Structures are given as structure tokens and as C-alpha cells.
mmCIF file of C-alpha atoms and ligand atoms in Angstrom:
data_model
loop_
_atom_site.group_PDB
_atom_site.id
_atom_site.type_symbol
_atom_site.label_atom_id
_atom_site.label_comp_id
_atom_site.label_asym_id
_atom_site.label_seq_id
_atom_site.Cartn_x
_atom_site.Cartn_y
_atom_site.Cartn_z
ATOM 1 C CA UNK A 231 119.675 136.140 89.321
ATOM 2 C CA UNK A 232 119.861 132.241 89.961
ATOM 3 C CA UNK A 233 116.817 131.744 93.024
ATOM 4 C CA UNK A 234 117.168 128.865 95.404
ATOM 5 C CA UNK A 235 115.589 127.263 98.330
ATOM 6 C CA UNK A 236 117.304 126.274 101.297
ATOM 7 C CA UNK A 237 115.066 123.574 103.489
ATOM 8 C CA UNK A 238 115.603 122.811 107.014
ATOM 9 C CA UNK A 239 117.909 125.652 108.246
ATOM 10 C CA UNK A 240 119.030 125.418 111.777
ATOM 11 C CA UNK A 241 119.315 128.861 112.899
ATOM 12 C CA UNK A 242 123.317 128.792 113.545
ATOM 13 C CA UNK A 243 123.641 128.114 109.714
ATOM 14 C CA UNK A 244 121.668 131.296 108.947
ATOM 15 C CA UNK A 245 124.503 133.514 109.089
ATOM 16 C CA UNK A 246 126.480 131.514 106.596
ATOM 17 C CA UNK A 247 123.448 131.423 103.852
ATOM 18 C CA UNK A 248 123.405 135.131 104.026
ATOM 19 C CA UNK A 249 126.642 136.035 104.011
ATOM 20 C CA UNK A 250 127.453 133.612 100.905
ATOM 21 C CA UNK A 251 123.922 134.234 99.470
ATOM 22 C CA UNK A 252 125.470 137.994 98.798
ATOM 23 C CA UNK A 253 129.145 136.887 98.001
ATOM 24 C CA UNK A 254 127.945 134.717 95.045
ATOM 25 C CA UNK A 255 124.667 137.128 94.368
ATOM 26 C CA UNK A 256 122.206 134.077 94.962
ATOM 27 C CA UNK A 257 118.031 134.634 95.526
ATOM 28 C CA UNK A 258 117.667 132.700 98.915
ATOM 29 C CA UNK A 259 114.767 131.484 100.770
ATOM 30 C CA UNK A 260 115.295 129.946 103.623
ATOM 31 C CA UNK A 261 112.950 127.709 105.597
ATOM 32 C CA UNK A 262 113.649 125.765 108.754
ATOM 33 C CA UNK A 263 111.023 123.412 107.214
ATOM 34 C CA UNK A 264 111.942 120.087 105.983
ATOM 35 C CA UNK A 265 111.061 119.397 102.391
ATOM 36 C CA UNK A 266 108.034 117.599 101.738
ATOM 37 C CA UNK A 267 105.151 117.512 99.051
ATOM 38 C CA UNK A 268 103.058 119.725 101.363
ATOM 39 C CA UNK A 269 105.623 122.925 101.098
ATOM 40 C CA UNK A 270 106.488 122.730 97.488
ATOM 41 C CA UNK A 271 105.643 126.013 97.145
ATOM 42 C CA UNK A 272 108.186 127.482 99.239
ATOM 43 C CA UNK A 273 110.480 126.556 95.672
ATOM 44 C CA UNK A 274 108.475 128.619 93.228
ATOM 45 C CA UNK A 275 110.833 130.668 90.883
ATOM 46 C CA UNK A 276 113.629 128.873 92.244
ATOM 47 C CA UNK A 277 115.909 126.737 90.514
ATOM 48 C CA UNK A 278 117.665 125.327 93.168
ATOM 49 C CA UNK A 279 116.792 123.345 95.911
ATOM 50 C CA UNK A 280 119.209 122.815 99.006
ATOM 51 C CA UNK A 281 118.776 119.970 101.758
ATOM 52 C CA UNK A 282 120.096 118.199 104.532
ATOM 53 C CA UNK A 283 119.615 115.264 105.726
ATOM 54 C CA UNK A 284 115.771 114.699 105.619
ATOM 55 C CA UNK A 285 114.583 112.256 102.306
ATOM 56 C CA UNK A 286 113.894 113.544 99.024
ATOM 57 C CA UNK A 287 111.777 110.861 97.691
ATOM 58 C CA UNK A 288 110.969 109.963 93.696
ATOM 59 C CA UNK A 289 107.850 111.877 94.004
ATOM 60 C CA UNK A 290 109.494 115.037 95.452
ATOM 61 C CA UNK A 291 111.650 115.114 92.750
ATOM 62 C CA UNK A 292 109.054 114.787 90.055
ATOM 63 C CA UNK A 293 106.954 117.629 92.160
ATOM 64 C CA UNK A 294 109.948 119.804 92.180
ATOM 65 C CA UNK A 295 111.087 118.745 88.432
ATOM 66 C CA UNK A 296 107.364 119.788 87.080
ATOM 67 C CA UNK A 297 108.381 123.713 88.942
ATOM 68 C CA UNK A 298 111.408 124.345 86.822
ATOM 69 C CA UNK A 299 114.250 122.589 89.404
ATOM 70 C CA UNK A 300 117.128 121.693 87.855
ATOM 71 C CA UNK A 301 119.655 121.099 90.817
ATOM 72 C CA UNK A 302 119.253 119.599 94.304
ATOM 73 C CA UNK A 303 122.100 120.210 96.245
ATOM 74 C CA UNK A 304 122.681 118.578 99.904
ATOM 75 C CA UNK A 305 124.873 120.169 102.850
ATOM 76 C CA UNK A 306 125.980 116.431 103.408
ATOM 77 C CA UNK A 307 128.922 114.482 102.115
ATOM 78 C CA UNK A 308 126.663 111.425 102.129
ATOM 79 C CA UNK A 309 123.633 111.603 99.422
ATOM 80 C CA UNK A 310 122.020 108.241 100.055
ATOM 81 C CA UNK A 311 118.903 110.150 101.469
ATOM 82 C CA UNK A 312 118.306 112.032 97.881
ATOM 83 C CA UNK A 313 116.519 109.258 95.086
ATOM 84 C CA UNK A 314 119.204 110.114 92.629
ATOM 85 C CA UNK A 315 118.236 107.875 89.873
ATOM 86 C CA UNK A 316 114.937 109.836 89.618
ATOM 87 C CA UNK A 317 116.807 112.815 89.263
ATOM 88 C CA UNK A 318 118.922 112.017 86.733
ATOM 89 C CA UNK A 319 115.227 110.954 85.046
ATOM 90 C CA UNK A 320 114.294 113.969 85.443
ATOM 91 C CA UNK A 321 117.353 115.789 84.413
ATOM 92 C CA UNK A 322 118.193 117.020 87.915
ATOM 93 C CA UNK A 323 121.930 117.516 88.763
ATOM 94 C CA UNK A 324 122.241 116.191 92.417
ATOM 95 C CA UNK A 325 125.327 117.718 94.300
ATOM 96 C CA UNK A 326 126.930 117.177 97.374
ATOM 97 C CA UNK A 327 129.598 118.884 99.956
ATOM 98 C CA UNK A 328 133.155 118.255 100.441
ATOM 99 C CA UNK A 329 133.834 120.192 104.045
ATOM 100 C CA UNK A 330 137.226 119.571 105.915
ATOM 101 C CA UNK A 331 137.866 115.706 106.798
ATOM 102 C CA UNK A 332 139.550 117.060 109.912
ATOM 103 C CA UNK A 333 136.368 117.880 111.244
ATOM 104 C CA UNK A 334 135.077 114.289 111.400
ATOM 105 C CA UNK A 335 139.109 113.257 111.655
ATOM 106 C CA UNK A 336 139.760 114.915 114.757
ATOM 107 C CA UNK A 337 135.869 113.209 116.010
ATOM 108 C CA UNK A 338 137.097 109.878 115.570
ATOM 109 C CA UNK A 339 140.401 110.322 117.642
ATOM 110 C CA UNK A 340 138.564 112.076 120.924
ATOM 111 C CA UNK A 341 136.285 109.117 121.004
ATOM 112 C CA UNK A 342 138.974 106.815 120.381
ATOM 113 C CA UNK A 343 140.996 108.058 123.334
ATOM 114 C CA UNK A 344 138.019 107.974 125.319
ATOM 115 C CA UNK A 345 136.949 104.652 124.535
ATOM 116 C CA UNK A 346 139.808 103.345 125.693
ATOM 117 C CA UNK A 347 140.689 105.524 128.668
ATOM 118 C CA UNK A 348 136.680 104.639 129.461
ATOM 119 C CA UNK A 349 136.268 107.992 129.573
ATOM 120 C CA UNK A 350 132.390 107.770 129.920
ATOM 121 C CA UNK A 351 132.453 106.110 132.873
ATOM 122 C CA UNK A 352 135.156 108.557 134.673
ATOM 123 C CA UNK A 353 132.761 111.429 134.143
ATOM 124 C CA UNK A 354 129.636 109.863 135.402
ATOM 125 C CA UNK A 355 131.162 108.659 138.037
ATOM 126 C CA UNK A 356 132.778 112.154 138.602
ATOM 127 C CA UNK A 357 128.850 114.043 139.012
ATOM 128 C CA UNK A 358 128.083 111.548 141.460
ATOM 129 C CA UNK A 359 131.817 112.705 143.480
ATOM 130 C CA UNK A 360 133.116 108.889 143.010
ATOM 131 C CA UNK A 361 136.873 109.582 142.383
ATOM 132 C CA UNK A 362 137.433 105.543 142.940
ATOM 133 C CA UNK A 363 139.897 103.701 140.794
ATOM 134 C CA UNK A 364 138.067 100.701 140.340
ATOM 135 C CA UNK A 365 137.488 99.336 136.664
ATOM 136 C CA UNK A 366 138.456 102.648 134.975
ATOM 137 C CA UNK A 367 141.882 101.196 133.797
ATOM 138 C CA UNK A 368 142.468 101.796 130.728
ATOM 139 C CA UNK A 369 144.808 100.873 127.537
ATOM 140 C CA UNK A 370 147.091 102.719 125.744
ATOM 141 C CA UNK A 371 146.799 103.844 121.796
ATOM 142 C CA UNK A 372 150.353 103.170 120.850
ATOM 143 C CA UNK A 373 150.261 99.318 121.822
ATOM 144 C CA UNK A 374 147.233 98.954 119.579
ATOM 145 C CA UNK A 375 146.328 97.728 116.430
ATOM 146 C CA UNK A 376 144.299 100.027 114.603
ATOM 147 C CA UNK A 377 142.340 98.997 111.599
ATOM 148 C CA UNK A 378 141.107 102.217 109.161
ATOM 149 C CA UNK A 379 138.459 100.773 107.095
ATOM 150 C CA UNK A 380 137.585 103.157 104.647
ATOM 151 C CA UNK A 381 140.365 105.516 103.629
ATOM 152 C CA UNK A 382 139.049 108.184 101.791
ATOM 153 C CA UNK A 383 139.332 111.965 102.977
ATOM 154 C CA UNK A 384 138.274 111.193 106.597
ATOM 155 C CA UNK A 385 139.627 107.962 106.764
ATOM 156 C CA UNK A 386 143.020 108.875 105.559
ATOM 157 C CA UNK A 387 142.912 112.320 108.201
ATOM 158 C CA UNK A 388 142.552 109.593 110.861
ATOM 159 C CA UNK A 389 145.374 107.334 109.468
ATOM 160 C CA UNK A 390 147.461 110.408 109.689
ATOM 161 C CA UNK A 391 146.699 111.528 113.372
ATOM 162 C CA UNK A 392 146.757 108.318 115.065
ATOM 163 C CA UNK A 393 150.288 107.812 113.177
ATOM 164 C CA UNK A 394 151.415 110.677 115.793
ATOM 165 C CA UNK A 395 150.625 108.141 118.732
ATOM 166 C CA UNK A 396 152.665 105.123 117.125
ATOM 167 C CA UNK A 397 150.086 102.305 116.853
ATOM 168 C CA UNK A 398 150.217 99.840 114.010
ATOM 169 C CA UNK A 399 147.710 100.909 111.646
ATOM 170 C CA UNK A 400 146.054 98.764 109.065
ATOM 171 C CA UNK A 401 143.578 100.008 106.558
ATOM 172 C CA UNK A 402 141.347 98.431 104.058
ATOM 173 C CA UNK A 403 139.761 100.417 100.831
ATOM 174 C CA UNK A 404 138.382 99.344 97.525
ATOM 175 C CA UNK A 405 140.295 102.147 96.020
ATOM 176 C CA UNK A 406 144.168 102.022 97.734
ATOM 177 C CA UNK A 407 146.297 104.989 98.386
ATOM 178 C CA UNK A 408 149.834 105.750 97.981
ATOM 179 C CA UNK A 409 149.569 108.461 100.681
ATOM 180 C CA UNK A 410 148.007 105.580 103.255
ATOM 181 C CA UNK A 411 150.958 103.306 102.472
ATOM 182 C CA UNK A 412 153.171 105.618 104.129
ATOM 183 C CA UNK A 413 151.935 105.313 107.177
ATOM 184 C CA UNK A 414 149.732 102.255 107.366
ATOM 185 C CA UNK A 415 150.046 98.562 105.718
ATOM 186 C CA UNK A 416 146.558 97.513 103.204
ATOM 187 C CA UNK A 417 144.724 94.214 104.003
ATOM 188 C CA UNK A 418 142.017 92.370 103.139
ATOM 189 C CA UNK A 419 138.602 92.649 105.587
ATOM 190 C CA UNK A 420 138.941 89.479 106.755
ATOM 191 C CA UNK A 421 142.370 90.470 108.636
ATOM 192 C CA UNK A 422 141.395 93.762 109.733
ATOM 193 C CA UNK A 423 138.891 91.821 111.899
ATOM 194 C CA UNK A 424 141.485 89.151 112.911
ATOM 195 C CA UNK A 425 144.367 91.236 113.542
ATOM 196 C CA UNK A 426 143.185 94.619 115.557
ATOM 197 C CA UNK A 427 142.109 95.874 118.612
ATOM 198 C CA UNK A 428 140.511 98.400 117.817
ATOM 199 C CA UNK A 429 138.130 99.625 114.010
ATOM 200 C CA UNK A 430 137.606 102.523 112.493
ATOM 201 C CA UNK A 431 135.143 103.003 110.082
ATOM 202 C CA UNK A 432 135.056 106.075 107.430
ATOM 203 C CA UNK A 433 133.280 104.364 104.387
ATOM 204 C CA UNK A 434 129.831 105.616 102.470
ATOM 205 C CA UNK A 435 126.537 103.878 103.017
ATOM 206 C CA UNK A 436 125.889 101.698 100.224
ATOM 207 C CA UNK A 437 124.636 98.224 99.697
ATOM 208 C CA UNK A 438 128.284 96.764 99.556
ATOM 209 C CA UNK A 439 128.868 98.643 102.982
ATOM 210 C CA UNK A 440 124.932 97.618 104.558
ATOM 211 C CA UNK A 441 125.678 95.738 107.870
ATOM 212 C CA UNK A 442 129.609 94.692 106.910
ATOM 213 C CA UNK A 443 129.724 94.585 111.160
ATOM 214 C CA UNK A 444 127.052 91.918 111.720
ATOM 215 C CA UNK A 445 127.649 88.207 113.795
ATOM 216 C CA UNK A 446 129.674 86.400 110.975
ATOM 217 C CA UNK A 447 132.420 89.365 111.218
ATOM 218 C CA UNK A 448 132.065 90.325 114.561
ATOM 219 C CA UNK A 449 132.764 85.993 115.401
ATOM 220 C CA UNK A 450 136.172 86.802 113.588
ATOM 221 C CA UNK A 451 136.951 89.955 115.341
ATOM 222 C CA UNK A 452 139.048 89.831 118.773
ATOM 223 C CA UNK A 453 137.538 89.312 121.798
ATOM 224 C CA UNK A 454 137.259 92.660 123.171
ATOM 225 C CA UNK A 455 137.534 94.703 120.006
ATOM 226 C CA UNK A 456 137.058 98.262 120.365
ATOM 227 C CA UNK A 457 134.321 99.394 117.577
ATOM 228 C CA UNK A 458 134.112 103.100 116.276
ATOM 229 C CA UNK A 459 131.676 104.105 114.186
ATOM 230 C CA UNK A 460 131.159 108.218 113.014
ATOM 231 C CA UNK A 461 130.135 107.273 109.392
ATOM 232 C CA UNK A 462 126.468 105.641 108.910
ATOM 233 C CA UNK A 463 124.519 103.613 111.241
ATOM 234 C CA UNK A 464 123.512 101.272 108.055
ATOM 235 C CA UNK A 465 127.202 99.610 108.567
ATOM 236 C CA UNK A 466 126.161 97.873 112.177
ATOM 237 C CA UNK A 467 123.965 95.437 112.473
ATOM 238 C CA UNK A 468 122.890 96.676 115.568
ATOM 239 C CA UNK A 469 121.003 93.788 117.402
ATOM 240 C CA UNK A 470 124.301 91.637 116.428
ATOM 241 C CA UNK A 471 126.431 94.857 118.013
ATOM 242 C CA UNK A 472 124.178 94.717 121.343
ATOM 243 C CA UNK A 473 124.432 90.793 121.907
ATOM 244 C CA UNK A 474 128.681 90.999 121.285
ATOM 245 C CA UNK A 475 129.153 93.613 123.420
ATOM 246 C CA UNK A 476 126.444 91.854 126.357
ATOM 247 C CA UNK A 477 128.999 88.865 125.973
ATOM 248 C CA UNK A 478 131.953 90.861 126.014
ATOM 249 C CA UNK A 479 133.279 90.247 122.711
ATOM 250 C CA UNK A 480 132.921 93.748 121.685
ATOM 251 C CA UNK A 481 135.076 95.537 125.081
ATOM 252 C CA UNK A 482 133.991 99.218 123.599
ATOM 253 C CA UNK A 483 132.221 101.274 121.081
ATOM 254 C CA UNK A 484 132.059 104.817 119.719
ATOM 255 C CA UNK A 485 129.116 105.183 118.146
ATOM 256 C CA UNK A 486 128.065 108.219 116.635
ATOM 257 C CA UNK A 487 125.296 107.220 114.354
ATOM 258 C CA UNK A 488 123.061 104.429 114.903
ATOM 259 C CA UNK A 489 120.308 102.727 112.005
ATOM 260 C CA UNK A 490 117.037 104.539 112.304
ATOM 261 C CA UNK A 491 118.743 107.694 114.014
ATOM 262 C CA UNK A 492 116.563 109.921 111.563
ATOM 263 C CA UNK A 493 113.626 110.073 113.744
ATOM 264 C CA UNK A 494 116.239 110.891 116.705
ATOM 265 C CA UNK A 495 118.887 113.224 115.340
ATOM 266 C CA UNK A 496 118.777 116.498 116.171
ATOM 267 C CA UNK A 497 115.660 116.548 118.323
ATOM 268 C CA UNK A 498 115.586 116.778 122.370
ATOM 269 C CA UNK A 499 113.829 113.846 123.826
ATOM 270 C CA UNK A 500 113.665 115.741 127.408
ATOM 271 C CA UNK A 501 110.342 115.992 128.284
ATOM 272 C CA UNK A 502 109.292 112.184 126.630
ATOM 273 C CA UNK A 503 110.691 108.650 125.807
ATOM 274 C CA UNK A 504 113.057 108.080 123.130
ATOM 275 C CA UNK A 505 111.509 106.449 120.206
ATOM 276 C CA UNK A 506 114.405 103.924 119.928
ATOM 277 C CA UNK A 507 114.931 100.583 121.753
ATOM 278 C CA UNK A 508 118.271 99.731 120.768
ATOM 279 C CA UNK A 509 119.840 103.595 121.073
ATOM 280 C CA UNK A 510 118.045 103.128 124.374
ATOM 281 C CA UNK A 511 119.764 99.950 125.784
ATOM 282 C CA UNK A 512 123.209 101.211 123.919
ATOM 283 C CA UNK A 513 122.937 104.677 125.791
ATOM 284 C CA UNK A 514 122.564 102.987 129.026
ATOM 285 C CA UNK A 515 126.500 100.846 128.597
ATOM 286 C CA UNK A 516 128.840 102.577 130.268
ATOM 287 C CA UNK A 517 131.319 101.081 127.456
ATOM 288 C CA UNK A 518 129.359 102.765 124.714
ATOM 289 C CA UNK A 519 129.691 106.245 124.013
ATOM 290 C CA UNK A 520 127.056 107.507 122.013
ATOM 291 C CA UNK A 521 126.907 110.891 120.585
ATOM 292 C CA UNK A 522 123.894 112.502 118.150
ATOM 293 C CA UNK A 523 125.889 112.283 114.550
ATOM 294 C CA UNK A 524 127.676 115.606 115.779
ATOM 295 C CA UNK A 525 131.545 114.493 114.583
ATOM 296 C CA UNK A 526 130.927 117.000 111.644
ATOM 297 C CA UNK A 527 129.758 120.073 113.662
ATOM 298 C CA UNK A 528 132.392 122.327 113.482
ATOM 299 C CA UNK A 529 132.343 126.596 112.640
ATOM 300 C CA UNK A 530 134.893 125.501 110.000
ATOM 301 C CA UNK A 531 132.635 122.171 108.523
ATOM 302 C CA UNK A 532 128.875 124.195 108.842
ATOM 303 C CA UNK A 533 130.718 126.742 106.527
ATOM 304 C CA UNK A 534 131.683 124.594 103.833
ATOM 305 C CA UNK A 535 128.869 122.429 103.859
ATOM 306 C CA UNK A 536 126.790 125.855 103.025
ATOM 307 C CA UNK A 537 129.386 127.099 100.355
ATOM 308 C CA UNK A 538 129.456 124.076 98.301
ATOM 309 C CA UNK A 539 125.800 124.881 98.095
ATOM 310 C CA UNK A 540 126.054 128.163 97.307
ATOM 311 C CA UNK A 541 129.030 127.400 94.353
ATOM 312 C CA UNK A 542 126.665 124.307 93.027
ATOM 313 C CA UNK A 543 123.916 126.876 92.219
ATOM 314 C CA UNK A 544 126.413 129.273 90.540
ATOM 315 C CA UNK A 545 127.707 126.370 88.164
ATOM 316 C CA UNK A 546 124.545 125.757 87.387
ATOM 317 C CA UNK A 547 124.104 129.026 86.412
ATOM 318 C CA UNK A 548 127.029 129.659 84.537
ATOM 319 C CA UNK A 549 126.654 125.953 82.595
ATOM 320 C CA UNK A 550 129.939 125.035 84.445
ATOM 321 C CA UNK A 551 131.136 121.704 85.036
ATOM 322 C CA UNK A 552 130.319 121.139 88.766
ATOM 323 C CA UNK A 553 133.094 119.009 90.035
ATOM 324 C CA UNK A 554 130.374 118.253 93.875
ATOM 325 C CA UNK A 555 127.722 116.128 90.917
ATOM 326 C CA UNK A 556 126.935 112.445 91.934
ATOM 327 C CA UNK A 557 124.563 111.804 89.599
HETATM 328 C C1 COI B 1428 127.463 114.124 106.137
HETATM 329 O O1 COI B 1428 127.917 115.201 105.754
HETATM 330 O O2 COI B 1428 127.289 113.175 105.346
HETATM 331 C C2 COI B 1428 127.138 113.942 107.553
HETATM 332 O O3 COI B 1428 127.110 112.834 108.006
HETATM 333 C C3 COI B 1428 126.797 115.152 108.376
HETATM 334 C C4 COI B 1428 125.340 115.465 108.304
HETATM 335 C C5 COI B 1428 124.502 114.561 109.128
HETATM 336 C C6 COI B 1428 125.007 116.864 108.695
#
């Protein structure tokens, strides 16, 4: 039987590792430990390694390669955290998830709504019993532009809800879709910023995609652009986001991932200071709603994200073509 390791189980995904674990007759260990060179042991015998979100660095992989591991498999959709070019080195298939884009989909269009209807500053004002009117106006969806950038699963999932509340919608992609043409009209970056009043942004964290919202783009953007962001933090350039939306040029933003949210994300700050200055003075906007990179957390998404895993490691041990590879 095929043995694998799963790191850095939160408890609520325990449930899901067992019951597939024993669908697709799997050895599991399961460790709410991170992996790191120090717990290398925690893979011997296995073959498979599963992770989340934490790094797994060159040396891991050589570590891990040198105990018989032959596939690294990550409950994510993104896989920039995983050194994949040592992996393929060292003959390691690197996999990823595919859970439902409605998950992140349906995300994007709450905080939409809300960003506009300034949703975060009705409810704060609500605990403190203020029921006032002023500066709580808000705009409505269907009078919009709406710029998609990315349209890949999520992306496209968006372009199709927000169709049902009859904005214009304009999309940009390397790779265009005949499905997205339906319903929204391709441009080139350079328009999306000069034509809407509100972004959306869905794409993967790569170099090409490092910082594409920075003070060149936001200076052609409208003034008062909403900004949503429930993809990577890596795509802001977040001093450049701070100063346009102290000068008003940015009206709104949904953000929910920020750069350096790794040593944030999904610990609980109560009892001491945040480590973060700019999550700090970004929390404290009432026209920025932040949330902890939680658009994916759904019973349907956790699920998925645990069964690709759990298939990944069966491919591998059939010799099958695993269709989740990125390396
Ligand atoms: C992903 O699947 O790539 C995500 O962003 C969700 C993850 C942080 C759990």
C-alpha cells in the first residue's frame, strides 16, 4: 500500500484525510506540523508527501528525495511556494488541486457588493448603535464597468455571476476564451485600467503577474477605482496601493491576500501586535475590507483540495498519467 504524509493538517480537514485515506486505501500520517528539515522523519516509508501552503525549499526536496519521495502534492491551486525545478532534478512529480472555482467565484462577488455598498463601514458603525446615513451611499453593480483580469476557472465563474447583475464586463487573459466572449468583451491591460470602475483579479503569481498594480498602472486607472484582489498578494504593490487609496485615487479595495501574509495567515494575533505594518494601516480604512485568504474555505473546496491529494498518490501508484502535475 502507497504511504504518504500529510503536513500541516488543520483539524477540520482531518475528517476528509480519513475518510478518502480508506476510499482510495492510502497509508496516512498526518501531522499538524509544517514541513521542515527538522521533521523529516515524520516521511519515512512514505512516498508521498502532501502540503499546504508553508515553503518547500531546494533543500527539503533533496532531504525528502534522498528518503524514497517521489511525489509532493499541495492542497493549493497555486504551487509557487513548492521549488519545482528542484523537483523535477530530483525526479519528483509536483501536483496541485483543482477544487470548485465557485468557491473563490462566489468570494469575489460578496466583497464586491460590499465594497461598493461600503459594507464595512455599515457594520462597524452598527456595534457602536450608529444607524446614521451619512457617507454610507453607495453605487450600484449594474452601472459599472467591471474589468476580469485573469479568466481562468475563477475568473471566468466571476465573469459569469456578475453577468446576472448587468454590468459591462471586460476581461483580459493571455490565453482568451470563447466561453468569456459571450458574456464579456477582451482588451488589452492598458484599457482595463482606463476604462473600469471597478478590477478583478483571478491570475497566478508569477513573475509576469509580480506587482502588475503598482504607481505606473494605478496613474492610468480611474480616479476612484474599486480594487479586488482574492488571488496573491505578490500582484499589489502594496506601499503604491496605500499612497492611491490615502489620495483617493483608489475609492475601495477587497483585499483578501496581502504580500508577506505568510507569517499572518491563519494565526490569531489576539493577545499581541500584528507583525505587519502595511496589513496594519490597510485594516484600519474603513474602505478596505480585508479578510485572512479565506475566499477558498468552503465544506465543498476543503474536500477537493484533500481528494486531489489523495488521487495524485494513487496515480503515482498505479504509473498513471496524473492530469494535477506542474512540473
Ligand atoms: C490556493 O488554493 O491556491 C489558495 O489560495 C488557497 C490556499 C491558501 C489554502
Amino acid at each position: 500500500m502507497i504511504k504518504m504524509t500529510a503536513f500541516s493538517c488543520r483539524p477540520d480537514e482531518r475528517q476528509f484525510f480519513e475518510e478518502f485515506a480508506k476510499m482510495y486505501q492510502i497509508e496516512l500520517v498526518m501531522t499538524d506540523q509544517p514541513p521542515s528539515l527538522e521533521n523529516v522523519d515524520l516521511l519515512k516509508g512514505a512516498q508521498a508527501a502532501c502540503v499546504i501552503t508553508t515553503p518547500v525549499s531546494g533543500a527539503l526536496l533533496e532531504q525528502w528525495s534522498r528518503m524514497g519521495v517521489r511525489l509532493v502534492s499541495t492542497r493549493t491551486v497555486g504551487f509557487e511556494h513548492i521549488d519545482c525545478k528542484r523537483a523535477t532534478e530530483r525526479g519528483i512529480a509536483v501536483t496541485n488541486a483543482t477544487y470548485t472555482p465557485n468557491t473563490v467565484a462566489e468570494y469575489t462577488v460578496m466583497t464586491i457588493l460590499m465594497a461598493i455598498r461600503k459594507m464595512k463601514t455599515i457594520l462597524i458603525r452598527g456595534l457602536g448603535q450608529d444607524y446614521s446615513l451619512a457617507g454610507i451611499r453607495g453605487r450600484e453593480l449594474k452601472n459599472m464597468t467591471v474589468g476580469v483580469v485573469g479568466t481562468g476557472r475563477i475568473g471566468e465563474t466571476v465573469a459569469k455571476i456578475l453577468s446576472g447583475f448587468g454590468c459591462r464586463i471586460v476581461a483580459y487573459d493571455v490565453f482568451q476564451k470563447e466561453s468569456v466572449r459571450q458574456i464579456a468583451s477582451y482588451q488589452e491591460l492598458d484599457k482595463i485600467w482606463e476604462m473600469c470602475d471597478l478590477i478583478t483579479f483571478h491570475t497566478p503569481a508569477t513573475p509576469e503577474t509580480f506587482h502588475m498594480v503598482n504607481e505606473e498602472t494605478l496613474a492610468k486607472m480611474k480616479d476612484g477605482v474599486v480594487l479586488i484582489n482574492m488571488a496573491r498578494g505578490s500582484m499589489f504593490d502594496t506601499p503604491a496601493l496605500i499612497d492611491a487609496l490615502e489620495r483617493g485615487k483608489v475609492g475601495a479595495a477587497a483585499l483578501d491576500v496581502v504580500e508577506n501574509e505568510g507569517k499572518i495567515y491563519y494565526k490569531d494575533f489576539k493577545e499581541c501586535p500584528v507583525p505587519h505594518h502595511e496589513m496594519a494601516i490597510l485594516g484600519a480604512m474603513p474602505n478596505v475590507l480585508m479578510t485572512p485568504h479565506t475566499a477558498f474555505f468552503t465544506d465543498e473546496a476543503v474536500s477537493d483540495m484533500v481528494e486531489c491529494a489523495m488521487k495524485s498518490c494513487k496515480r503515482l501508484e498505479s504509473g498513471e498519467d496524473d492530469p494535477l502535475r506542474v512540473n
